[in-house]
Coordinates of C-alpha atoms in Angstrom, one line a residue:
L605 CA 15.1 103.1 -77.5
E606 CA 12.7 104.2 -74.8
A607 CA 12.3 107.8 -76.1
L608 CA 11.9 106.4 -79.7
A609 CA 9.2 104.0 -78.5
V610 CA 7.3 106.9 -76.8
I611 CA 7.5 109.0 -80.0
A612 CA 6.1 106.0 -81.9
D613 CA 3.3 105.7 -79.4
V614 CA 2.4 109.3 -80.0
L615 CA 2.3 108.5 -83.8
A616 CA 0.1 105.4 -83.1
G617 CA -2.2 107.3 -80.8
A618 CA -2.6 110.1 -83.4
A619 CA -3.3 107.4 -86.1
I620 CA -6.1 105.7 -84.1
A621 CA -7.6 109.0 -83.1
T622 CA -7.9 110.2 -86.8
A623 CA -8.7 106.8 -88.5
G624 CA -12.5 107.5 -88.6
N625 CA -12.1 110.8 -90.4
R626 CA -13.4 111.2 -93.9
D627 CA -9.7 112.0 -95.0
P628 CA -7.6 110.2 -92.3
T629 CA -4.3 111.1 -93.9
T630 CA -4.9 114.8 -93.8
A631 CA -6.4 114.6 -90.3
L632 CA -3.3 112.6 -89.1
T633 CA -0.9 115.1 -90.7
G634 CA -2.7 118.0 -88.9
L635 CA -2.6 116.2 -85.6
L636 CA 1.1 115.3 -85.9
E637 CA 1.9 119.0 -86.8
A638 CA 0.2 119.9 -83.5
D639 CA 2.2 117.3 -81.7
A640 CA 5.5 118.5 -83.2
P641 CA 6.4 120.7 -80.2
V642 CA 5.9 117.8 -77.8
I643 CA 8.4 115.7 -79.9
V644 CA 10.9 118.5 -80.1
E645 CA 10.7 119.0 -76.3
L646 CA 11.1 115.3 -75.8
V647 CA 14.2 115.0 -78.0
S648 CA 15.7 118.2 -76.5
A649 CA 15.3 116.8 -73.0
L650 CA 17.2 113.6 -73.6
G651 CA 20.3 113.3 -71.4
T652 CA 19.0 116.2 -69.1
P653 CA 17.4 116.1 -65.7
E654 CA 14.0 116.8 -67.4
Q655 CA 14.2 113.6 -69.5
T656 CA 12.1 111.4 -67.1
A657 CA 9.3 114.0 -66.6
T658 CA 9.2 114.8 -70.4
L659 CA 9.0 111.1 -71.3
D660 CA 6.2 110.5 -68.7
S661 CA 4.2 113.5 -70.1
A662 CA 4.5 112.4 -73.7
R663 CA 3.7 108.8 -72.7
T664 CA 0.6 110.0 -70.9
R665 CA -0.5 112.0 -73.9
A666 CA -0.1 109.0 -76.2
G667 CA -1.8 106.7 -73.8
M668 CA -4.9 108.9 -73.6
R669 CA -5.3 108.8 -77.3
L670 CA -4.6 105.1 -77.6
D671 CA -7.1 104.1 -75.0
A672 CA -9.9 106.6 -76.1
G673 CA -13.0 104.6 -77.1
R674 CA -11.5 101.3 -75.8
P675 CA -14.2 99.0 -74.4
D676 CA -13.8 98.3 -70.7
S677 CA -13.4 94.6 -71.4
A678 CA -10.6 95.1 -73.9
P679 CA -6.9 95.1 -72.8
P680 CA -4.9 98.3 -72.8
R681 CA -3.6 99.3 -76.2
A682 CA 0.1 98.8 -76.3
P683 CA 1.3 99.0 -79.9
L684 CA 4.1 96.8 -81.2
H685 CA 6.5 99.0 -83.3
W686 CA 8.1 96.5 -85.6
P687 CA 11.2 98.6 -86.6
I688 CA 12.0 99.4 -82.9
A689 CA 11.4 95.8 -81.7
F690 CA 13.4 94.3 -84.5
P691 CA 15.9 97.0 -85.7
E692 CA 18.2 94.3 -87.2
V693 CA 15.4 93.2 -89.5
F694 CA 14.3 96.6 -90.7
N695 CA 17.5 98.5 -90.7
R696 CA 19.3 96.9 -93.6
T697 CA 20.3 97.7 -97.1
R698 CA 18.3 95.0 -98.9
A699 CA 14.6 94.7 -98.7
A700 CA 13.5 95.5 -95.2
G701 CA 11.2 93.2 -93.2
F702 CA 11.2 89.5 -92.2
D703 CA 12.1 86.9 -94.8
A704 CA 9.0 85.0 -93.6
M705 CA 6.4 85.0 -90.9
V706 CA 4.8 81.7 -89.8
G707 CA 1.9 81.7 -87.3
N708 CA -1.7 81.3 -86.3
P709 CA -3.3 84.8 -86.2
P710 CA -6.5 85.2 -84.1
F711 CA -9.9 84.7 -85.7
L712 CA -12.8 87.1 -84.8
G713 CA -15.8 87.6 -87.0
G714 CA -16.0 91.1 -88.6
Q715 CA -19.3 91.9 -86.8
R716 CA -17.7 91.4 -83.4
I717 CA -14.5 93.5 -83.8
T718 CA -16.2 96.8 -82.8
G719 CA -17.7 95.3 -79.6
A720 CA -14.5 93.6 -78.6
A721 CA -12.0 96.3 -79.4
G722 CA -13.8 99.5 -80.1
T723 CA -15.1 101.5 -83.1
D724 CA -11.8 103.5 -83.4
Y725 CA -9.8 100.3 -83.5
R726 CA -11.9 99.0 -86.3
N727 CA -11.5 102.3 -88.1
H728 CA -7.8 102.0 -87.6
L729 CA -7.8 98.5 -89.3
I730 CA -9.7 99.9 -92.2
A731 CA -7.7 103.1 -92.7
W732 CA -4.2 102.0 -92.0
I733 CA -4.1 98.3 -92.5
A734 CA -6.7 97.6 -95.2
D735 CA -6.1 100.7 -97.4
D736 CA -9.7 101.9 -96.7
A737 CA -11.2 98.6 -98.0
K738 CA -14.5 98.3 -96.1
G739 CA -16.5 95.2 -95.4
S740 CA -17.3 92.8 -92.6
A741 CA -13.9 91.0 -92.7
D742 CA -12.7 88.6 -90.1
L743 CA -9.9 90.0 -87.9
V744 CA -7.5 87.4 -89.4
A745 CA -7.6 89.2 -92.8
Y746 CA -6.0 92.3 -91.2
F747 CA -3.2 90.1 -89.8
F748 CA -2.6 88.8 -93.3
L749 CA -2.5 92.3 -94.7
N750 CA -0.2 93.5 -91.9
A751 CA 2.2 90.6 -92.6
T752 CA 2.6 91.9 -96.2
K753 CA 3.8 95.2 -94.7
V754 CA 6.5 93.7 -92.5
A755 CA 7.5 90.5 -94.2
Q756 CA 8.4 89.2 -97.7
S757 CA 6.5 85.9 -97.3
F758 CA 4.2 84.2 -94.9
G759 CA 2.6 80.8 -94.0
F760 CA -0.5 81.3 -91.9
L761 CA -3.4 79.4 -90.5
A762 CA -6.8 81.1 -90.8
T763 CA -10.5 80.4 -90.5
N764 CA -11.6 79.1 -93.9
T765 CA -13.6 82.3 -94.3
I766 CA -10.2 83.9 -95.3
A767 CA -11.2 82.9 -98.9
Q768 CA -14.9 83.9 -98.6
G769 CA -17.0 87.0 -99.0
D770 CA -15.8 90.3 -97.4
T771 CA -12.9 88.6 -95.7
S772 CA -11.5 87.5 -99.1
E773 CA -12.2 90.9 -100.7
V774 CA -10.5 92.8 -97.9
G775 CA -7.6 90.4 -97.4
L776 CA -6.4 88.0 -100.1
T777 CA -7.9 90.0 -103.0
Q778 CA -5.8 93.0 -102.0
I779 CA -2.7 90.9 -101.3
I780 CA -2.9 89.2 -104.8
D781 CA -3.6 92.6 -106.5
N782 CA -0.5 93.9 -104.8
E783 CA 1.5 91.2 -106.8
W784 CA 1.9 88.7 -104.0
T785 CA 1.6 85.0 -105.1
V786 CA -0.3 82.4 -103.1
H787 CA 1.7 79.4 -104.0
R788 CA 0.3 76.8 -101.7
A789 CA -3.0 76.5 -99.8
V790 CA -5.3 74.1 -98.0
S791 CA -8.7 75.6 -98.7
S792 CA -10.6 73.9 -95.9
T793 CA -9.8 71.3 -93.4
S794 CA -11.1 70.4 -89.9
W795 CA -9.2 71.7 -86.9
P796 CA -7.7 68.6 -85.2
G797 CA -10.1 67.3 -82.6
D798 CA -12.9 69.7 -83.6
T799 CA -14.8 68.7 -86.7
T800 CA -17.1 71.7 -86.4
L801 CA -14.2 74.2 -87.0
E802 CA -13.0 74.5 -90.6
I803 CA -9.6 76.2 -91.1
A804 CA -7.5 77.1 -94.1
K805 CA -3.7 77.2 -94.5
V806 CA -2.1 79.8 -96.8
W807 CA 1.5 80.2 -98.0
A808 CA 2.3 83.4 -100.0
S809 CA 5.3 85.3 -101.2
S810 CA 6.1 88.8 -102.5
H811 CA 8.9 87.4 -104.7
P812 CA 8.4 86.1 -108.2
W813 CA 7.4 82.4 -107.8
N814 CA 8.9 79.9 -110.2
G815 CA 8.1 76.8 -108.2
S816 CA 5.0 74.6 -108.2
R817 CA 1.7 75.7 -106.9
L818 CA -0.2 73.3 -104.7
L819 CA -3.9 73.6 -103.8
D820 CA -5.4 70.9 -101.5
G821 CA -2.4 68.7 -102.4
R822 CA -2.8 68.8 -106.2
S823 CA -0.7 70.8 -108.6
V824 CA -2.5 73.8 -110.2
A825 CA -1.6 76.6 -112.5
G826 CA -2.3 79.2 -109.9
I827 CA -4.4 80.0 -106.8
D828 CA -6.9 82.9 -106.6
E829 CA -8.3 85.0 -103.8
M830 CA -10.9 82.4 -102.9
L831 CA -8.3 79.6 -102.9
Y832 CA -9.5 78.1 -106.1
P833 CA -7.5 77.6 -109.3
P834 CA -7.8 80.9 -111.2
P835 CA -10.5 80.9 -114.0
A836 CA -9.3 80.6 -117.6
L837 CA -10.3 84.2 -118.1
D838 CA -9.4 87.3 -116.1
W839 CA -12.9 88.1 -114.8
R840 CA -14.7 88.4 -111.5
K841 CA -18.4 87.5 -111.5
Q842 CA -20.9 90.3 -111.7
R843 CA -24.6 90.4 -110.9
L844 CA -26.9 89.7 -113.9
A845 CA -29.9 91.8 -114.9
A846 CA -31.7 88.6 -115.9
N847 CA -31.7 87.4 -112.3
A848 CA -32.7 90.7 -110.7
D849 CA -35.7 90.6 -108.3
K850 CA -36.0 86.8 -108.4
S851 CA -34.4 85.9 -105.2
F852 CA -35.1 87.2 -101.7
I853 CA -34.0 86.6 -98.1
G854 CA -37.0 86.0 -95.8
S855 CA -38.3 88.2 -93.0
Y856 CA -36.1 89.0 -90.0
V857 CA -38.7 89.0 -87.2
L858 CA -36.7 89.9 -84.1
G859 CA -38.8 88.4 -81.3
T860 CA -39.8 85.2 -83.0
D861 CA -41.0 83.6 -79.7
E862 CA -43.1 86.6 -78.9
F863 CA -44.8 86.8 -82.3
T864 CA -45.4 83.1 -82.8
M865 CA -47.8 80.5 -81.4
N866 CA -48.8 76.9 -82.1
P867 CA -51.3 76.2 -84.9
E868 CA -54.0 75.3 -82.5
E869 CA -53.8 78.7 -80.8
A870 CA -53.9 80.4 -84.2
Q871 CA -57.1 78.4 -85.1
V872 CA -58.8 79.4 -81.8
L873 CA -58.1 83.1 -82.6
I874 CA -59.4 82.7 -86.2
G875 CA -62.5 80.9 -84.9
K876 CA -63.1 83.8 -82.5
D877 CA -62.8 86.4 -85.4
L878 CA -62.4 85.3 -89.0
R879 CA -60.6 88.6 -89.7
N880 CA -57.6 87.3 -87.7
A881 CA -56.8 85.0 -90.6
E882 CA -55.6 88.1 -92.4
V883 CA -52.7 88.5 -89.9
L884 CA -52.1 84.9 -88.8
M885 CA -50.0 82.8 -91.1
P886 CA -47.8 79.7 -91.0
F887 CA -44.1 80.5 -90.2
L888 CA -41.3 78.5 -91.8
I889 CA -37.7 78.6 -90.8
G890 CA -34.6 77.0 -92.4
E891 CA -34.7 74.1 -90.0
D892 CA -38.1 73.2 -91.3
I893 CA -36.8 72.9 -94.9
N894 CA -33.8 70.8 -93.8
Q895 CA -35.5 68.5 -91.4
S896 CA -39.3 68.2 -91.9
P897 CA -40.5 65.5 -94.3
T898 CA -43.7 67.4 -95.1
V899 CA -42.1 70.9 -94.8
K900 CA -45.1 72.0 -92.8
A901 CA -44.7 75.0 -90.5
P902 CA -44.8 73.9 -86.8
K903 CA -45.7 77.5 -85.7
W904 CA -47.9 80.3 -86.8
I905 CA -47.0 84.0 -86.6
I906 CA -48.7 87.3 -86.2
N907 CA -47.9 89.5 -89.3
F908 CA -48.9 93.1 -89.4
H909 CA -46.8 93.6 -92.6
D910 CA -45.7 97.3 -92.8
W911 CA -49.0 98.6 -91.4
S912 CA -49.5 101.7 -89.2
K913 CA -50.3 101.2 -85.6
A914 CA -53.9 102.3 -86.1
K915 CA -54.5 99.6 -88.8
A916 CA -52.8 96.9 -86.7
Q917 CA -55.1 97.8 -83.8
E918 CA -58.1 96.9 -85.9
Y919 CA -57.2 93.3 -85.0
P920 CA -57.3 93.6 -81.2
D921 CA -56.9 89.9 -80.4
C922 CA -53.5 89.7 -82.1
F923 CA -52.4 93.3 -81.4
D924 CA -53.0 92.7 -77.6
I925 CA -50.6 89.7 -77.8
V926 CA -47.9 91.9 -79.4
E927 CA -48.5 94.7 -77.0
E928 CA -48.1 92.3 -74.1
K929 CA -45.2 90.1 -75.3
V930 CA -43.2 92.1 -78.0
K931 CA -43.4 95.7 -76.8
P932 CA -41.6 95.2 -73.4
K933 CA -38.7 93.5 -75.1
R934 CA -38.5 96.0 -78.0
Q935 CA -38.6 98.9 -75.6
E936 CA -36.0 97.8 -73.0
R937 CA -33.8 100.7 -72.0
K938 CA -30.2 101.2 -71.0
S939 CA -29.2 102.7 -67.6
N940 CA -29.0 106.1 -69.3
G941 CA -32.6 105.8 -70.4
E942 CA -31.9 105.2 -74.1
F943 CA -33.5 102.3 -75.9
K944 CA -31.3 99.2 -76.2
K945 CA -32.6 98.4 -79.7
R946 CA -31.8 100.5 -82.7
K947 CA -34.3 102.9 -84.2
P948 CA -37.1 102.3 -85.3
L949 CA -37.5 98.9 -83.6
P950 CA -38.7 100.3 -80.3
Q951 CA -41.0 102.8 -82.0
L952 CA -42.5 100.2 -84.5
Y953 CA -42.6 97.3 -82.1
W954 CA -45.7 95.7 -83.8
I955 CA -43.9 94.9 -87.1
Y956 CA -40.8 92.9 -88.0
A957 CA -37.3 94.2 -88.0
E958 CA -37.1 93.4 -91.7
K959 CA -40.5 93.0 -93.3
R960 CA -39.4 92.2 -96.9
P961 CA -42.4 93.8 -98.5
K962 CA -40.9 93.4 -102.0
L963 CA -40.6 89.6 -101.5
Y964 CA -44.2 89.1 -100.6
R965 CA -45.4 91.5 -103.2
T966 CA -43.4 89.7 -105.9
I967 CA -44.7 86.2 -105.0
A968 CA -48.3 87.2 -104.3
P969 CA -49.6 86.0 -107.8
L970 CA -47.9 82.6 -107.3
E971 CA -49.4 79.6 -105.5
R972 CA -46.0 78.1 -104.7
V973 CA -42.3 79.2 -104.8
L974 CA -38.9 77.6 -104.8
A975 CA -36.9 78.0 -101.6
I976 CA -33.6 76.9 -100.1
A977 CA -32.3 77.0 -96.6
R978 CA -29.6 79.6 -96.3
V979 CA -27.5 77.3 -94.1
S980 CA -27.5 73.7 -95.2
K981 CA -25.4 70.7 -96.2
T982 CA -27.7 70.0 -99.2
V983 CA -28.0 73.3 -101.1
Q984 CA -31.2 71.8 -102.6
P985 CA -34.4 73.7 -103.3
L986 CA -37.9 72.6 -102.9
F987 CA -41.4 74.0 -103.5
L988 CA -43.2 75.8 -100.7
E989 CA -46.8 77.2 -100.7
T990 CA -47.2 80.9 -100.6
G991 CA -49.4 82.6 -98.0
Q992 CA -46.7 81.8 -95.4
V993 CA -44.1 84.0 -93.6
F994 CA -40.6 82.8 -94.5
S995 CA -37.8 83.5 -92.0
E996 CA -34.5 85.2 -92.8
K997 CA -32.9 81.7 -92.8
I998 CA -34.7 80.9 -96.0
V999 CA -33.9 82.1 -99.5
V1000 CA -37.1 82.4 -101.7
F1001 CA -37.0 82.3 -105.5
A1002 CA -39.9 83.8 -107.4
Y1003 CA -40.4 80.7 -109.6
D1004 CA -43.1 78.1 -109.5
D1005 CA -42.1 75.9 -112.5
Y1006 CA -40.1 72.7 -112.9
F1007 CA -37.6 74.1 -115.3
H1008 CA -36.2 76.5 -112.7
F1009 CA -36.5 73.7 -110.1
G1010 CA -34.3 71.6 -112.3
V1011 CA -31.7 74.3 -112.9
L1012 CA -31.4 75.2 -109.2
T1013 CA -31.4 71.5 -108.2
S1014 CA -28.6 70.7 -110.7
G1015 CA -25.0 70.1 -110.0
F1016 CA -24.2 73.3 -112.0
H1017 CA -26.0 75.5 -109.5
Y1018 CA -24.6 73.4 -106.6
R1019 CA -21.0 73.8 -107.7
W1020 CA -21.5 77.6 -108.3
A1021 CA -23.1 77.9 -104.8
V1022 CA -20.2 76.0 -103.1
R1023 CA -17.7 78.1 -105.1
Y1024 CA -19.1 81.5 -104.2
S1025 CA -20.8 81.0 -100.9
S1026 CA -19.3 81.4 -97.5
S1027 CA -19.5 78.6 -94.9
L1028 CA -20.9 78.2 -91.4
R1029 CA -19.0 75.4 -89.7
T1030 CA -19.2 72.7 -92.4
D1031 CA -22.4 74.0 -94.0
T1032 CA -22.9 76.2 -97.0
N1033 CA -24.1 79.7 -96.1
Y1034 CA -26.0 80.6 -99.2
A1035 CA -25.9 84.3 -100.1
P1036 CA -28.3 85.1 -103.1
S1037 CA -26.4 88.2 -104.0
D1038 CA -23.2 86.2 -104.5
V1039 CA -24.7 83.0 -105.8
F1040 CA -28.0 83.3 -107.6
D1041 CA -27.7 86.9 -108.7
T1042 CA -24.5 86.0 -110.6
F1043 CA -25.5 82.6 -111.8
P1044 CA -26.1 82.4 -115.6
Q1045 CA -29.0 80.2 -116.4
P1046 CA -29.5 78.1 -119.5
P1047 CA -32.2 78.7 -122.1
H1048 CA -35.6 77.1 -121.3
S1049 CA -35.6 73.3 -121.9
E1050 CA -38.6 71.0 -121.8
V1051 CA -36.1 68.1 -121.1
V1052 CA -34.8 69.9 -118.0
E1053 CA -38.4 70.6 -117.0
A1054 CA -39.4 66.9 -117.3
A1055 CA -36.3 65.7 -115.5
G1056 CA -36.9 68.2 -112.7
E1057 CA -40.5 67.0 -112.3
K1058 CA -39.5 63.3 -112.1
L1059 CA -36.8 64.1 -109.5
D1060 CA -39.2 66.2 -107.4
E1061 CA -41.9 63.5 -107.4
H1062 CA -39.5 60.7 -106.4
R1063 CA -37.8 62.8 -103.7
S1064 CA -41.1 64.0 -102.2
E1065 CA -42.5 60.5 -102.1
L1066 CA -39.3 59.3 -100.4
M1067 CA -39.4 62.0 -97.8
I1068 CA -43.0 61.7 -96.9
G1069 CA -43.2 57.9 -97.2
R1070 CA -40.0 57.2 -95.1
G1071 CA -40.4 60.2 -92.8
L1072 CA -37.1 61.8 -93.8
G1073 CA -36.1 65.4 -94.0
L1074 CA -34.1 66.8 -96.9
T1075 CA -30.8 66.6 -94.9
S1076 CA -31.4 63.0 -94.0
V1077 CA -32.2 62.0 -97.6
Y1078 CA -29.0 63.6 -98.9
N1079 CA -26.9 62.1 -96.2
L1080 CA -27.8 58.8 -97.7
V1081 CA -27.4 60.0 -101.3
H1082 CA -23.8 61.1 -100.6
D1083 CA -22.9 58.0 -98.6
P1084 CA -20.7 55.7 -100.7
G1085 CA -20.8 53.0 -98.1
L1086 CA -24.4 52.0 -98.1
R1087 CA -23.7 48.5 -99.6
S1088 CA -21.3 47.7 -96.7
D1089 CA -22.6 45.7 -93.7
E1090 CA -22.8 48.9 -91.7
G1091 CA -24.6 50.7 -94.5
I1092 CA -27.1 47.9 -95.0
K1093 CA -27.9 48.0 -91.2
R1094 CA -28.3 51.8 -91.4
L1095 CA -30.8 51.5 -94.2
R1096 CA -32.7 48.7 -92.5
D1097 CA -33.1 50.8 -89.4
L1098 CA -34.5 53.6 -91.5
D1099 CA -36.7 51.2 -93.5
I1100 CA -35.0 52.4 -96.7
D1101 CA -34.4 50.3 -99.8
L1102 CA -31.2 51.3 -101.5
D1103 CA -32.2 50.1 -105.0
E1104 CA -35.7 51.5 -104.8
D1105 CA -35.2 54.7 -102.9
I1106 CA -31.6 56.1 -102.9
Q1107 CA -30.0 54.8 -106.1
P1108 CA -33.0 56.0 -108.3
L1109 CA -32.6 59.5 -106.7
R1110 CA -28.9 59.4 -107.7
D1111 CA -29.8 58.3 -111.2
L1112 CA -32.4 61.1 -111.4
H1113 CA -29.7 63.7 -110.4
V1114 CA -27.4 62.4 -113.2
E1115 CA -30.3 62.5 -115.7
L1116 CA -31.1 66.1 -114.6
D1117 CA -27.5 67.2 -114.8
L1118 CA -27.1 65.8 -118.3
A1119 CA -30.3 67.6 -119.4
V1120 CA -29.0 70.9 -117.9
R1121 CA -25.6 70.4 -119.5
D1122 CA -27.3 70.0 -122.9
A1123 CA -29.5 73.0 -122.3
Y1124 CA -26.3 75.0 -121.9
G1125 CA -25.0 73.6 -125.1
W1126 CA -22.1 71.7 -123.5
S1127 CA -22.8 68.2 -124.6
D1128 CA -19.0 67.7 -125.1
L1129 CA -18.6 67.9 -121.3
D1130 CA -18.0 64.6 -119.4
L1131 CA -19.3 65.3 -115.9
G1132 CA -17.8 62.2 -114.3
H1133 CA -20.5 61.7 -111.7
G1134 CA -19.4 59.7 -108.7
F1135 CA -18.4 60.1 -105.0
H1136 CA -15.9 63.0 -104.9
D1137 CA -14.4 65.2 -102.2
V1138 CA -16.0 68.7 -102.3
R1139 CA -14.2 71.5 -100.5
G1140 CA -15.6 72.0 -97.1
Q1141 CA -18.4 69.6 -97.8
G1142 CA -16.7 66.2 -97.5
V1143 CA -17.6 63.4 -99.9
R1144 CA -20.5 64.1 -102.2
F1145 CA -22.2 62.3 -105.1
T1146 CA -21.5 65.0 -107.8
F1147 CA -19.2 66.0 -110.7
S1148 CA -15.6 65.0 -110.7
P1149 CA -13.2 67.8 -109.5
S1150 CA -11.8 68.3 -113.1
A1151 CA -15.4 68.5 -114.5
A1152 CA -16.3 70.9 -111.7
D1153 CA -13.4 73.2 -112.6
D1154 CA -14.4 73.1 -116.3
V1155 CA -18.1 73.9 -115.4
L1156 CA -17.1 76.8 -113.2
D1157 CA -14.9 78.3 -116.0
R1158 CA -17.7 78.0 -118.5
L1159 CA -20.3 79.5 -116.2
L1160 CA -17.9 82.4 -115.5
E1161 CA -17.5 83.0 -119.2
L1162 CA -21.3 83.0 -119.5
N1163 CA -21.4 85.5 -116.7
R1164 CA -19.0 87.8 -118.5
K1165 CA -20.9 87.6 -121.7

């Protein structure tokens, strides 16, 4: 099989060399036609004295193509040719391929594949494994896809992102669309011994499946590409015009430590020249929302908006700081003299990498806005004053009223967010394009508005009065064991009264959820509030699993309408 393996290497080398072309199939065909004489010569030399030299020449030709563009840190590319390695599996009259594959494919975030394995390798994954489906998919998705080409069923471990975002769209969505059935899955569970790593387990088959389907240990009618029971209607969520331009990701500064200072330093600069107040502002990050009882910014930041250099230089006290601290890091160079940072970061070093002018222009008329930390356990919004710079770890909603506070605080938004967000460790990684932009809101309701105001007032008093951040408050809300001896001691250490502080907050959430339910016109729906397991989140005080399934179906139907 040696000669056949070399020919297969020539094919693989040609495939990786042409994967980045606009039309890779045509490019590959052309390259193989050019390689045809090499293959003919190789076959003709078999059994002759020239065999070894001809094999070596063809092998060198293939190796040069296979390793072109390979990062120095990556291992040499040695393709596994399945039909050659396992001829007894692929050379048979019935359906070729393995009956089943079982394993633990490697995980590697989609943004890291190019750096680890090379641009041409990533192009190869997209063109020849993923059928040209683009997206920042985890490497594990391509192993899932490849399994469907060489096997008739599989049972694989994966990072739990296999059912989230681009990884789901590139992997499981295509697999299911190609008429495979996911008949069993564990959507999210901790890796043994490491509670910070969440994994999934997926069993799928290309054969018609007449047996039961199990999701997280319970029988379901089916399992979709996000490892949820499929919705009652055949519909995938779409962005809604009604929600357009209402949610924004904050500013990506790039060089936070260089642009920021403590509040006292900022006040000294403002005292020196009152105009400095025009470019010095409080700077909030996601951690401040999650952990600060008062949600006050611990740092201030220099903000030259999207101004020209000449205009920024009109504030010399602040521009000199940027010139001294930011410019050298933005304009670092490689050994070949090129800038390390992408254009235009070195050239426009005095402004942020992502300024988000539309965000600040939209919220300028408002005195406060709703905001939520992009990465959090709580998925709970709160009000923030405008006139601040919000980091990219904060999602800002251009609302200042209690009705929208109530809707976004409700279990309806929470369940939609958990359903359609990705995760980071065990936290929800909130993506406004996937969550808020697709979330159908109910008609305005004064009852929701009043319930939202009551909840906000109680929660704010609790946070400030007891010195607890949002995460700490909801760790207590979601803890079913606070009446145990251990729970009572925990509350005593925090100076918290369960019946005056935490239980009323739970009751206010129930009251708000019922008001939002009625605003949707779903008074028939029994939400079944209590302590329930929520996928990837652990135990939460929220809707029952069956009510959550019903809510998600109804929201999806509203999205379709």
